[in-house]
Amino acid sequence: MIFIKSIEMRKILLFSLLLSLTEVEVVQAQQSAVNTHQLSEYDKAIALYNDKQYLAAQILFEKVKQNTTNTEVLSDCSFYIANCAIRLEQANADQLMEDFVENYPTSTKQNQAFIGVAHFYFEEGRNPQALEYFDKVDESALT
């Protein structure tokens, strides 16, 4: 009788182990689906940005930013949100760009942000603002 109980216990333990492994796989699959959805939303926002649909892109970047914990995606969303604001001439655009630079100091988009904003202001004939952003460019990082 003791031997039978130990076999039953082994079966129960094995079943519990298999069940817990299955739950882990389901949770990982769900997380992967969420991440894939967020990235497809991010890709849509990039497409809108490239099509110069800045307000729609900005709204979608905000949505992606609120639903992710990935630091790189957060950084990129902040970058594009600030760039959209600059192009839409929103009152807080400069502050959004400064926040991006302050919050993501290691972002590879830092110089790109400064140069992009400077070129935009220059093309708009707003030379003092363009010069302000050109002065922030790290020339040693240019290739």
Short mmCIF file of N, CA, C and O in Angstrom, two decimals:
data_model
loop_
_atom_site.label_atom_id
_atom_site.label_comp_id
_atom_site.label_asym_id
_atom_site.label_seq_id
_atom_site.Cartn_x
_atom_site.Cartn_y
_atom_site.Cartn_z
N MET A 1 0.81 -1.19 0.00
CA MET A 1 0.00 0.00 0.00
C MET A 1 0.87 1.27 0.00
O MET A 1 0.54 2.21 -0.69
N ILE A 2 1.97 1.25 0.73
CA ILE A 2 2.86 2.40 0.78
C ILE A 2 3.48 2.63 -0.59
O ILE A 2 3.59 3.75 -1.05
N PHE A 3 3.84 1.59 -1.29
CA PHE A 3 4.42 1.70 -2.62
C PHE A 3 3.42 2.33 -3.59
O PHE A 3 3.78 3.18 -4.39
N ILE A 4 2.17 1.94 -3.53
CA ILE A 4 1.14 2.49 -4.40
C ILE A 4 0.96 3.98 -4.14
O ILE A 4 0.84 4.78 -5.05
N LYS A 5 0.95 4.35 -2.86
CA LYS A 5 0.81 5.76 -2.53
C LYS A 5 1.96 6.57 -3.10
O LYS A 5 1.78 7.68 -3.56
N SER A 6 3.16 6.04 -3.07
CA SER A 6 4.29 6.79 -3.60
C SER A 6 4.19 6.91 -5.12
O SER A 6 4.57 7.92 -5.68
N ILE A 7 3.67 5.91 -5.80
CA ILE A 7 3.47 6.01 -7.24
C ILE A 7 2.40 7.07 -7.53
O ILE A 7 2.56 7.88 -8.43
N GLU A 8 1.33 7.05 -6.75
CA GLU A 8 0.29 8.06 -6.92
C GLU A 8 0.85 9.46 -6.66
O GLU A 8 0.53 10.41 -7.36
N MET A 9 1.68 9.58 -5.67
CA MET A 9 2.30 10.87 -5.35
C MET A 9 3.20 11.32 -6.50
O MET A 9 3.22 12.48 -6.87
N ARG A 10 3.92 10.36 -7.05
CA ARG A 10 4.78 10.70 -8.19
C ARG A 10 3.95 11.19 -9.36
O ARG A 10 4.32 12.15 -10.04
N LYS A 11 2.82 10.52 -9.61
CA LYS A 11 1.94 10.94 -10.69
C LYS A 11 1.41 12.35 -10.43
O LYS A 11 1.35 13.17 -11.33
N ILE A 12 1.01 12.59 -9.19
CA ILE A 12 0.48 13.91 -8.84
C ILE A 12 1.56 14.97 -8.99
O ILE A 12 1.33 16.04 -9.56
N LEU A 13 2.76 14.68 -8.52
CA LEU A 13 3.86 15.62 -8.65
C LEU A 13 4.22 15.87 -10.11
O LEU A 13 4.43 17.01 -10.53
N LEU A 14 4.26 14.80 -10.90
CA LEU A 14 4.56 14.93 -12.33
C LEU A 14 3.48 15.75 -13.03
O LEU A 14 3.78 16.64 -13.82
N PHE A 15 2.23 15.47 -12.72
CA PHE A 15 1.12 16.21 -13.30
C PHE A 15 1.20 17.69 -12.92
O PHE A 15 1.03 18.58 -13.75
N SER A 16 1.50 17.98 -11.65
CA SER A 16 1.62 19.36 -11.18
C SER A 16 2.75 20.09 -11.90
O SER A 16 2.61 21.25 -12.30
N LEU A 17 3.86 19.39 -12.07
CA LEU A 17 5.00 19.98 -12.77
C LEU A 17 4.65 20.30 -14.21
O LEU A 17 4.92 21.39 -14.72
N LEU A 18 4.02 19.34 -14.90
CA LEU A 18 3.62 19.57 -16.29
C LEU A 18 2.62 20.70 -16.41
O LEU A 18 2.68 21.52 -17.33
N LEU A 19 1.69 20.76 -15.47
CA LEU A 19 0.69 21.83 -15.47
C LEU A 19 1.34 23.19 -15.28
O LEU A 19 1.04 24.15 -15.99
N SER A 20 2.30 23.28 -14.37
CA SER A 20 2.97 24.57 -14.14
C SER A 20 3.80 24.98 -15.35
O SER A 20 3.87 26.15 -15.70
N LEU A 21 4.43 24.03 -16.03
CA LEU A 21 5.20 24.36 -17.24
C LEU A 21 4.28 24.85 -18.34
O LEU A 21 4.61 25.77 -19.08
N THR A 22 3.13 24.23 -18.47
CA THR A 22 2.15 24.66 -19.47
C THR A 22 1.69 26.07 -19.19
O THR A 22 1.56 26.89 -20.10
N GLU A 23 1.45 26.40 -17.92
CA GLU A 23 1.02 27.75 -17.56
C GLU A 23 2.09 28.77 -17.90
O GLU A 23 1.79 29.85 -18.39
N VAL A 24 3.35 28.44 -17.68
CA VAL A 24 4.45 29.35 -18.02
C VAL A 24 4.46 29.61 -19.52
O VAL A 24 4.60 30.75 -19.96
N GLU A 25 4.29 28.56 -20.34
CA GLU A 25 4.28 28.73 -21.78
C GLU A 25 3.12 29.59 -22.23
O GLU A 25 3.26 30.43 -23.11
N VAL A 26 1.95 29.42 -21.62
CA VAL A 26 0.78 30.23 -21.97
C VAL A 26 1.02 31.69 -21.62
O VAL A 26 0.75 32.58 -22.42
N VAL A 27 1.58 31.96 -20.46
CA VAL A 27 1.86 33.33 -20.05
C VAL A 27 2.88 33.95 -21.00
O VAL A 27 2.72 35.09 -21.44
N GLN A 28 3.92 33.22 -21.37
CA GLN A 28 4.91 33.74 -22.30
C GLN A 28 4.30 34.01 -23.65
O GLN A 28 4.60 35.02 -24.29
N ALA A 29 3.41 33.14 -24.11
CA ALA A 29 2.76 33.35 -25.40
C ALA A 29 1.88 34.59 -25.35
O ALA A 29 1.83 35.37 -26.30
N GLN A 30 1.18 34.79 -24.24
CA GLN A 30 0.35 35.98 -24.10
C GLN A 30 1.20 37.24 -24.10
O GLN A 30 0.87 38.22 -24.74
N GLN A 31 2.33 37.21 -23.38
CA GLN A 31 3.22 38.37 -23.36
C GLN A 31 3.77 38.63 -24.75
O GLN A 31 3.87 39.78 -25.18
N SER A 32 4.11 37.58 -25.48
CA SER A 32 4.62 37.75 -26.82
C SER A 32 3.57 38.36 -27.73
O SER A 32 3.87 39.23 -28.54
N ALA A 33 2.32 37.94 -27.59
CA ALA A 33 1.24 38.51 -28.39
C ALA A 33 1.06 39.99 -28.06
O ALA A 33 0.85 40.81 -28.97
N VAL A 34 1.14 40.35 -26.80
CA VAL A 34 1.03 41.75 -26.40
C VAL A 34 2.17 42.55 -26.98
O VAL A 34 1.97 43.63 -27.55
N ASN A 35 3.41 42.03 -26.87
CA ASN A 35 4.56 42.74 -27.42
C ASN A 35 4.45 42.89 -28.93
O ASN A 35 4.78 43.94 -29.48
N THR A 36 3.98 41.85 -29.61
CA THR A 36 3.81 41.92 -31.06
C THR A 36 2.78 42.97 -31.43
O THR A 36 2.98 43.75 -32.35
N HIS A 37 1.69 43.02 -30.65
CA HIS A 37 0.65 44.03 -30.91
C HIS A 37 1.22 45.43 -30.71
O HIS A 37 0.99 46.32 -31.52
N GLN A 38 1.98 45.62 -29.62
CA GLN A 38 2.57 46.94 -29.36
C GLN A 38 3.51 47.34 -30.49
O GLN A 38 3.53 48.49 -30.91
N LEU A 39 4.30 46.38 -30.97
CA LEU A 39 5.24 46.70 -32.04
C LEU A 39 4.51 46.99 -33.34
O LEU A 39 4.94 47.84 -34.11
N SER A 40 3.39 46.32 -33.60
CA SER A 40 2.64 46.63 -34.82
C SER A 40 2.04 48.03 -34.70
O SER A 40 1.99 48.76 -35.68
N GLU A 41 1.60 48.40 -33.52
CA GLU A 41 1.10 49.76 -33.29
C GLU A 41 2.24 50.77 -33.48
O GLU A 41 2.06 51.82 -34.07
N TYR A 42 3.42 50.41 -32.99
CA TYR A 42 4.60 51.26 -33.15
C TYR A 42 4.93 51.42 -34.63
O TYR A 42 5.20 52.53 -35.09
N ASP A 43 4.90 50.31 -35.36
CA ASP A 43 5.17 50.37 -36.80
C ASP A 43 4.15 51.25 -37.53
O ASP A 43 4.50 51.98 -38.46
N LYS A 44 2.90 51.17 -37.12
CA LYS A 44 1.85 52.03 -37.71
C LYS A 44 2.17 53.50 -37.43
O LYS A 44 2.02 54.36 -38.31
N ALA A 45 2.61 53.78 -36.21
CA ALA A 45 2.95 55.16 -35.85
C ALA A 45 4.13 55.66 -36.67
O ALA A 45 4.13 56.81 -37.13
N ILE A 46 5.12 54.81 -36.88
CA ILE A 46 6.28 55.18 -37.72
C ILE A 46 5.82 55.48 -39.14
O ILE A 46 6.24 56.47 -39.75
N ALA A 47 4.93 54.65 -39.67
CA ALA A 47 4.42 54.86 -41.03
C ALA A 47 3.68 56.20 -41.12
O ALA A 47 3.85 56.95 -42.09
N LEU A 48 2.87 56.50 -40.11
CA LEU A 48 2.15 57.78 -40.09
C LEU A 48 3.14 58.94 -40.02
O LEU A 48 2.98 59.95 -40.72
N TYR A 49 4.16 58.81 -39.20
CA TYR A 49 5.18 59.85 -39.08
C TYR A 49 5.88 60.06 -40.42
O TYR A 49 6.05 61.20 -40.86
N ASN A 50 6.26 58.98 -41.08
CA ASN A 50 6.94 59.09 -42.37
C ASN A 50 6.04 59.68 -43.45
O ASN A 50 6.53 60.28 -44.40
N ASP A 51 4.73 59.51 -43.29
CA ASP A 51 3.76 60.10 -44.22
C ASP A 51 3.36 61.52 -43.81
O ASP A 51 2.42 62.08 -44.36
N LYS A 52 4.05 62.05 -42.82
CA LYS A 52 3.82 63.41 -42.32
C LYS A 52 2.43 63.60 -41.72
O LYS A 52 1.90 64.70 -41.69
N GLN A 53 1.88 62.51 -41.19
CA GLN A 53 0.62 62.55 -40.46
C GLN A 53 0.96 62.65 -38.97
O GLN A 53 0.75 61.72 -38.19
N TYR A 54 1.51 63.80 -38.60
CA TYR A 54 2.14 63.95 -37.30
C TYR A 54 1.18 63.84 -36.12
O TYR A 54 1.54 63.24 -35.10
N LEU A 55 0.00 64.37 -36.22
CA LEU A 55 -0.92 64.30 -35.09
C LEU A 55 -1.37 62.86 -34.85
O LEU A 55 -1.35 62.39 -33.70
N ALA A 56 -1.73 62.15 -35.91
CA ALA A 56 -2.13 60.75 -35.76
C ALA A 56 -0.97 59.92 -35.22
O ALA A 56 -1.16 59.06 -34.35
N ALA A 57 0.23 60.17 -35.73
CA ALA A 57 1.42 59.44 -35.27
C ALA A 57 1.66 59.73 -33.79
O ALA A 57 1.93 58.81 -33.01
N GLN A 58 1.55 60.99 -33.42
CA GLN A 58 1.80 61.37 -32.02
C GLN A 58 0.83 60.66 -31.08
O GLN A 58 1.24 60.14 -30.03
N ILE A 59 -0.43 60.60 -31.46
CA ILE A 59 -1.43 59.92 -30.63
C ILE A 59 -1.10 58.44 -30.49
O ILE A 59 -1.17 57.87 -29.39
N LEU A 60 -0.70 57.81 -31.58
CA LEU A 60 -0.37 56.39 -31.54
C LEU A 60 0.91 56.13 -30.76
O LEU A 60 0.99 55.16 -30.00
N PHE A 61 1.91 57.01 -30.90
CA PHE A 61 3.13 56.87 -30.09
C PHE A 61 2.81 56.99 -28.60
O PHE A 61 3.37 56.27 -27.78
N GLU A 62 1.91 57.90 -28.24
CA GLU A 62 1.50 58.05 -26.84
C GLU A 62 0.86 56.76 -26.33
O GLU A 62 1.13 56.31 -25.22
N LYS A 63 0.01 56.16 -27.16
CA LYS A 63 -0.66 54.91 -26.78
C LYS A 63 0.35 53.80 -26.57
O LYS A 63 0.29 53.07 -25.58
N VAL A 64 1.30 53.66 -27.50
CA VAL A 64 2.33 52.63 -27.37
C VAL A 64 3.16 52.88 -26.12
O VAL A 64 3.45 51.95 -25.36
N LYS A 65 3.51 54.12 -25.89
CA LYS A 65 4.35 54.48 -24.73
C LYS A 65 3.66 54.11 -23.42
O LYS A 65 4.29 53.64 -22.48
N GLN A 66 2.35 54.30 -23.36
CA GLN A 66 1.61 53.99 -22.13
C GLN A 66 1.50 52.49 -21.88
O GLN A 66 1.29 52.07 -20.75
N ASN A 67 1.65 51.70 -22.94
CA ASN A 67 1.42 50.26 -22.82
C ASN A 67 2.68 49.42 -22.89
O ASN A 67 2.59 48.21 -23.10
N THR A 68 3.85 50.03 -22.75
CA THR A 68 5.08 49.24 -22.82
C THR A 68 5.97 49.53 -21.61
O THR A 68 5.85 50.58 -20.98
N THR A 69 6.82 48.56 -21.32
CA THR A 69 7.84 48.75 -20.28
C THR A 69 9.23 48.66 -20.89
O THR A 69 10.22 48.82 -20.20
N ASN A 70 9.29 48.41 -22.19
CA ASN A 70 10.56 48.30 -22.90
C ASN A 70 11.21 49.68 -22.99
O ASN A 70 10.65 50.60 -23.59
N THR A 71 12.39 49.83 -22.41
CA THR A 71 13.06 51.12 -22.34
C THR A 71 13.36 51.70 -23.71
O THR A 71 13.20 52.90 -23.93
N GLU A 72 13.78 50.86 -24.64
CA GLU A 72 14.10 51.36 -25.98
C GLU A 72 12.84 51.88 -26.69
O GLU A 72 12.87 52.92 -27.34
N VAL A 73 11.73 51.16 -26.54
CA VAL A 73 10.48 51.60 -27.15
C VAL A 73 10.00 52.88 -26.49
O VAL A 73 9.55 53.81 -27.17
N LEU A 74 10.13 52.97 -25.16
CA LEU A 74 9.76 54.20 -24.45
C LEU A 74 10.58 55.38 -24.95
O LEU A 74 10.04 56.46 -25.22
N SER A 75 11.87 55.17 -25.10
CA SER A 75 12.77 56.21 -25.58
C SER A 75 12.39 56.66 -26.99
O SER A 75 12.26 57.86 -27.27
N ASP A 76 12.20 55.69 -27.88
CA ASP A 76 11.86 56.02 -29.26
C ASP A 76 10.52 56.73 -29.35
O ASP A 76 10.36 57.68 -30.13
N CYS A 77 9.56 56.29 -28.58
CA CYS A 77 8.25 56.95 -28.57
C CYS A 77 8.38 58.40 -28.10
O CYS A 77 7.79 59.31 -28.71
N SER A 78 9.16 58.62 -27.06
CA SER A 78 9.37 59.99 -26.57
C SER A 78 10.03 60.86 -27.64
O SER A 78 9.66 62.02 -27.82
N PHE A 79 10.99 60.29 -28.34
CA PHE A 79 11.67 60.99 -29.43
C PHE A 79 10.67 61.42 -30.50
O PHE A 79 10.62 62.58 -30.91
N TYR A 80 9.85 60.48 -30.95
CA TYR A 80 8.90 60.79 -32.02
C TYR A 80 7.77 61.70 -31.55
O TYR A 80 7.30 62.55 -32.31
N ILE A 81 7.35 61.55 -30.32
CA ILE A 81 6.31 62.44 -29.78
C ILE A 81 6.81 63.88 -29.79
O ILE A 81 6.10 64.80 -30.20
N ALA A 82 8.05 64.08 -29.37
CA ALA A 82 8.64 65.42 -29.36
C ALA A 82 8.80 65.96 -30.78
O ALA A 82 8.51 67.13 -31.05
N ASN A 83 9.25 65.12 -31.70
CA ASN A 83 9.39 65.55 -33.09
C ASN A 83 8.05 65.91 -33.71
O ASN A 83 7.96 66.87 -34.48
N CYS A 84 7.03 65.13 -33.42
CA CYS A 84 5.68 65.46 -33.91
C CYS A 84 5.24 66.82 -33.36
O CYS A 84 4.69 67.65 -34.10
N ALA A 85 5.50 67.03 -32.08
CA ALA A 85 5.11 68.30 -31.46
C ALA A 85 5.82 69.48 -32.13
O ALA A 85 5.21 70.53 -32.37
N ILE A 86 7.10 69.31 -32.45
CA ILE A 86 7.85 70.37 -33.13
C ILE A 86 7.20 70.67 -34.48
O ILE A 86 6.94 71.82 -34.83
N ARG A 87 6.93 69.63 -35.25
CA ARG A 87 6.36 69.81 -36.58
C ARG A 87 4.94 70.35 -36.56
O ARG A 87 4.49 71.00 -37.50
N LEU A 88 4.22 70.06 -35.48
CA LEU A 88 2.85 70.58 -35.32
C LEU A 88 2.83 71.95 -34.63
O LEU A 88 1.77 72.51 -34.43
N GLU A 89 4.04 72.43 -34.28
CA GLU A 89 4.21 73.71 -33.60
C GLU A 89 3.38 73.81 -32.32
O GLU A 89 2.78 74.82 -32.00
N GLN A 90 3.40 72.72 -31.56
CA GLN A 90 2.71 72.70 -30.28
C GLN A 90 3.52 73.49 -29.26
O GLN A 90 4.74 73.52 -29.30
N ALA A 91 2.82 74.13 -28.36
CA ALA A 91 3.45 75.03 -27.39
C ALA A 91 4.50 74.33 -26.53
O ALA A 91 5.49 74.96 -26.13
N ASN A 92 4.33 73.06 -26.23
CA ASN A 92 5.24 72.34 -25.34
C ASN A 92 6.32 71.56 -26.09
O ASN A 92 7.02 70.75 -25.51
N ALA A 93 6.49 71.82 -27.37
CA ALA A 93 7.39 71.02 -28.20
C ALA A 93 8.84 71.05 -27.71
O ALA A 93 9.48 70.00 -27.59
N ASP A 94 9.35 72.24 -27.42
CA ASP A 94 10.73 72.33 -26.94
C ASP A 94 10.91 71.58 -25.62
O ASP A 94 11.92 70.91 -25.41
N GLN A 95 9.93 71.69 -24.75
CA GLN A 95 10.01 71.01 -23.46
C GLN A 95 9.99 69.49 -23.64
O GLN A 95 10.71 68.77 -22.96
N LEU A 96 9.17 69.02 -24.56
CA LEU A 96 9.14 67.57 -24.83
C LEU A 96 10.50 67.08 -25.32
O LEU A 96 10.96 66.01 -24.93
N MET A 97 11.14 67.88 -26.17
CA MET A 97 12.46 67.49 -26.67
C MET A 97 13.48 67.50 -25.53
O MET A 97 14.31 66.59 -25.41
N GLU A 98 13.44 68.53 -24.71
CA GLU A 98 14.35 68.61 -23.57
C GLU A 98 14.11 67.44 -22.61
O GLU A 98 15.06 66.86 -22.07
N ASP A 99 12.84 67.07 -22.40
CA ASP A 99 12.51 65.94 -21.54
C ASP A 99 13.08 64.64 -22.12
O ASP A 99 13.61 63.81 -21.39
N PHE A 100 12.95 64.49 -23.44
CA PHE A 100 13.51 63.30 -24.09
C PHE A 100 15.01 63.22 -23.83
O PHE A 100 15.53 62.17 -23.42
N VAL A 101 15.71 64.31 -24.05
CA VAL A 101 17.17 64.33 -23.88
C VAL A 101 17.54 64.05 -22.42
O VAL A 101 18.48 63.29 -22.15
N GLU A 102 16.80 64.62 -21.50
CA GLU A 102 17.09 64.43 -20.07
C GLU A 102 16.76 63.01 -19.60
O GLU A 102 17.52 62.40 -18.85
N ASN A 103 15.64 62.48 -20.05
CA ASN A 103 15.17 61.18 -19.57
C ASN A 103 15.89 60.00 -20.23
O ASN A 103 15.92 58.90 -19.68
N TYR A 104 16.44 60.21 -21.41
CA TYR A 104 17.11 59.12 -22.14
C TYR A 104 18.49 59.58 -22.62
O TYR A 104 18.75 59.68 -23.81
N PRO A 105 19.39 59.85 -21.67
CA PRO A 105 20.70 60.42 -22.03
C PRO A 105 21.57 59.46 -22.84
O PRO A 105 22.50 59.92 -23.51
N THR A 106 21.29 58.19 -22.84
CA THR A 106 22.11 57.25 -23.60
C THR A 106 21.47 56.86 -24.93
O THR A 106 21.99 56.00 -25.64
N SER A 107 20.37 57.50 -25.26
CA SER A 107 19.68 57.17 -26.50
C SER A 107 20.56 57.49 -27.71
O SER A 107 21.21 58.53 -27.77
N THR A 108 20.53 56.61 -28.67
CA THR A 108 21.27 56.83 -29.91
C THR A 108 20.59 57.91 -30.76
O THR A 108 21.17 58.37 -31.73
N LYS A 109 19.40 58.31 -30.37
CA LYS A 109 18.66 59.31 -31.13
C LYS A 109 18.90 60.75 -30.64
O LYS A 109 18.31 61.68 -31.15
N GLN A 110 19.78 60.93 -29.67
CA GLN A 110 20.03 62.28 -29.13
C GLN A 110 20.46 63.25 -30.22
O GLN A 110 19.84 64.28 -30.41
N ASN A 111 21.54 62.93 -30.91
CA ASN A 111 22.02 63.82 -31.97
C ASN A 111 21.00 63.94 -33.09
O ASN A 111 20.80 65.03 -33.64
N GLN A 112 20.37 62.83 -33.42
CA GLN A 112 19.35 62.84 -34.46
C GLN A 112 18.22 63.80 -34.06
O GLN A 112 17.70 64.53 -34.92
N ALA A 113 17.88 63.83 -32.80
CA ALA A 113 16.84 64.74 -32.32
C ALA A 113 17.26 66.19 -32.51
O ALA A 113 16.51 67.00 -33.07
N PHE A 114 18.47 66.51 -32.07
CA PHE A 114 18.95 67.89 -32.19
C PHE A 114 19.05 68.32 -33.66
O PHE A 114 18.63 69.42 -34.01
N ILE A 115 19.62 67.46 -34.48
CA ILE A 115 19.81 67.80 -35.89
C ILE A 115 18.46 67.93 -36.60
O ILE A 115 18.24 68.88 -37.36
N GLY A 116 17.56 67.00 -36.33
CA GLY A 116 16.24 67.04 -36.95
C GLY A 116 15.47 68.30 -36.61
O GLY A 116 14.88 68.96 -37.48
N VAL A 117 15.49 68.65 -35.34
CA VAL A 117 14.79 69.86 -34.90
C VAL A 117 15.46 71.10 -35.48
O VAL A 117 14.78 72.03 -35.96
N ALA A 118 16.78 71.12 -35.48
CA ALA A 118 17.51 72.27 -36.03
C ALA A 118 17.19 72.46 -37.52
O ALA A 118 16.92 73.59 -37.96
N HIS A 119 17.19 71.38 -38.28
CA HIS A 119 16.86 71.47 -39.71
C HIS A 119 15.43 71.94 -39.92
O HIS A 119 15.16 72.75 -40.82
N PHE A 120 14.53 71.43 -39.11
CA PHE A 120 13.13 71.85 -39.24
C PHE A 120 13.00 73.36 -39.01
O PHE A 120 12.39 74.07 -39.81
N TYR A 121 13.60 73.85 -37.92
CA TYR A 121 13.53 75.29 -37.64
C TYR A 121 14.21 76.10 -38.74
O TYR A 121 13.73 77.15 -39.13
N PHE A 122 15.33 75.60 -39.24
CA PHE A 122 16.04 76.31 -40.31
C PHE A 122 15.18 76.41 -41.57
O PHE A 122 15.07 77.47 -42.18
N GLU A 123 14.55 75.30 -41.94
CA GLU A 123 13.68 75.30 -43.13
C GLU A 123 12.48 76.22 -42.96
O GLU A 123 11.96 76.74 -43.93
N GLU A 124 12.07 76.42 -41.73
CA GLU A 124 10.94 77.31 -41.43
C GLU A 124 11.40 78.77 -41.33
O GLU A 124 10.57 79.65 -41.09
N GLY A 125 12.70 78.99 -41.46
CA GLY A 125 13.23 80.35 -41.36
C GLY A 125 13.36 80.84 -39.93
O GLY A 125 13.54 82.04 -39.69
N ARG A 126 13.32 79.94 -39.00
CA ARG A 126 13.44 80.30 -37.58
C ARG A 126 14.87 80.04 -37.14
O ARG A 126 15.18 79.13 -36.40
N ASN A 127 15.75 80.88 -37.63
CA ASN A 127 17.19 80.68 -37.46
C ASN A 127 17.67 80.69 -36.01
O ASN A 127 18.55 79.89 -35.67
N PRO A 128 17.17 81.57 -35.14
CA PRO A 128 17.65 81.51 -33.75
C PRO A 128 17.37 80.16 -33.08
O PRO A 128 18.23 79.62 -32.39
N GLN A 129 16.17 79.61 -33.33
CA GLN A 129 15.85 78.30 -32.75
C GLN A 129 16.72 77.20 -33.40
O GLN A 129 17.18 76.30 -32.72
N ALA A 130 16.95 77.32 -34.71
CA ALA A 130 17.79 76.35 -35.40
C ALA A 130 19.20 76.36 -34.82
O ALA A 130 19.77 75.30 -34.53
N LEU A 131 19.75 77.54 -34.63
CA LEU A 131 21.10 77.66 -34.08
C LEU A 131 21.18 77.09 -32.67
O LEU A 131 22.15 76.40 -32.32
N GLU A 132 20.14 77.31 -31.89
CA GLU A 132 20.09 76.76 -30.52
C GLU A 132 20.24 75.24 -30.54
O GLU A 132 20.98 74.66 -29.74
N TYR A 133 19.55 74.58 -31.47
CA TYR A 133 19.62 73.12 -31.53
C TYR A 133 20.88 72.62 -32.22
O TYR A 133 21.42 71.58 -31.84
N PHE A 134 21.38 73.36 -33.21
CA PHE A 134 22.66 72.96 -33.82
C PHE A 134 23.78 73.02 -32.79
O PHE A 134 24.70 72.19 -32.81
N ASP A 135 23.72 73.97 -31.86
CA ASP A 135 24.74 74.09 -30.83
C ASP A 135 24.73 72.89 -29.87
O ASP A 135 25.75 72.60 -29.22
N LYS A 136 23.63 72.19 -29.78
CA LYS A 136 23.52 71.05 -28.86
C LYS A 136 24.05 69.75 -29.47
O LYS A 136 24.20 68.76 -28.76
N VAL A 137 24.34 69.75 -30.75
CA VAL A 137 24.80 68.54 -31.43
C VAL A 137 26.19 68.16 -30.92
O VAL A 137 27.08 69.01 -30.82
N ASP A 138 26.36 66.89 -30.61
CA ASP A 138 27.67 66.35 -30.23
C ASP A 138 28.42 66.02 -31.51
O ASP A 138 28.20 64.97 -32.11
N GLU A 139 29.32 66.92 -31.92
CA GLU A 139 30.02 66.76 -33.19
C GLU A 139 30.94 65.54 -33.20
O GLU A 139 31.19 64.96 -34.25
N SER A 140 31.41 65.13 -32.05
CA SER A 140 32.30 63.97 -32.00
C SER A 140 31.56 62.68 -32.32
O SER A 140 32.18 61.68 -32.69
N ALA A 141 30.24 62.69 -32.20
CA ALA A 141 29.45 61.48 -32.48
C ALA A 141 29.00 61.41 -33.95
O ALA A 141 28.41 60.43 -34.36
N LEU A 142 29.29 62.46 -34.71
CA LEU A 142 28.90 62.47 -36.11
C LEU A 142 29.85 61.61 -36.93
O LEU A 142 31.04 61.59 -36.67
N THR A 143 29.31 60.93 -37.92
CA THR A 143 30.18 60.07 -38.75
C THR A 143 30.27 60.63 -40.15
O THR A 143 29.48 61.35 -40.61
#
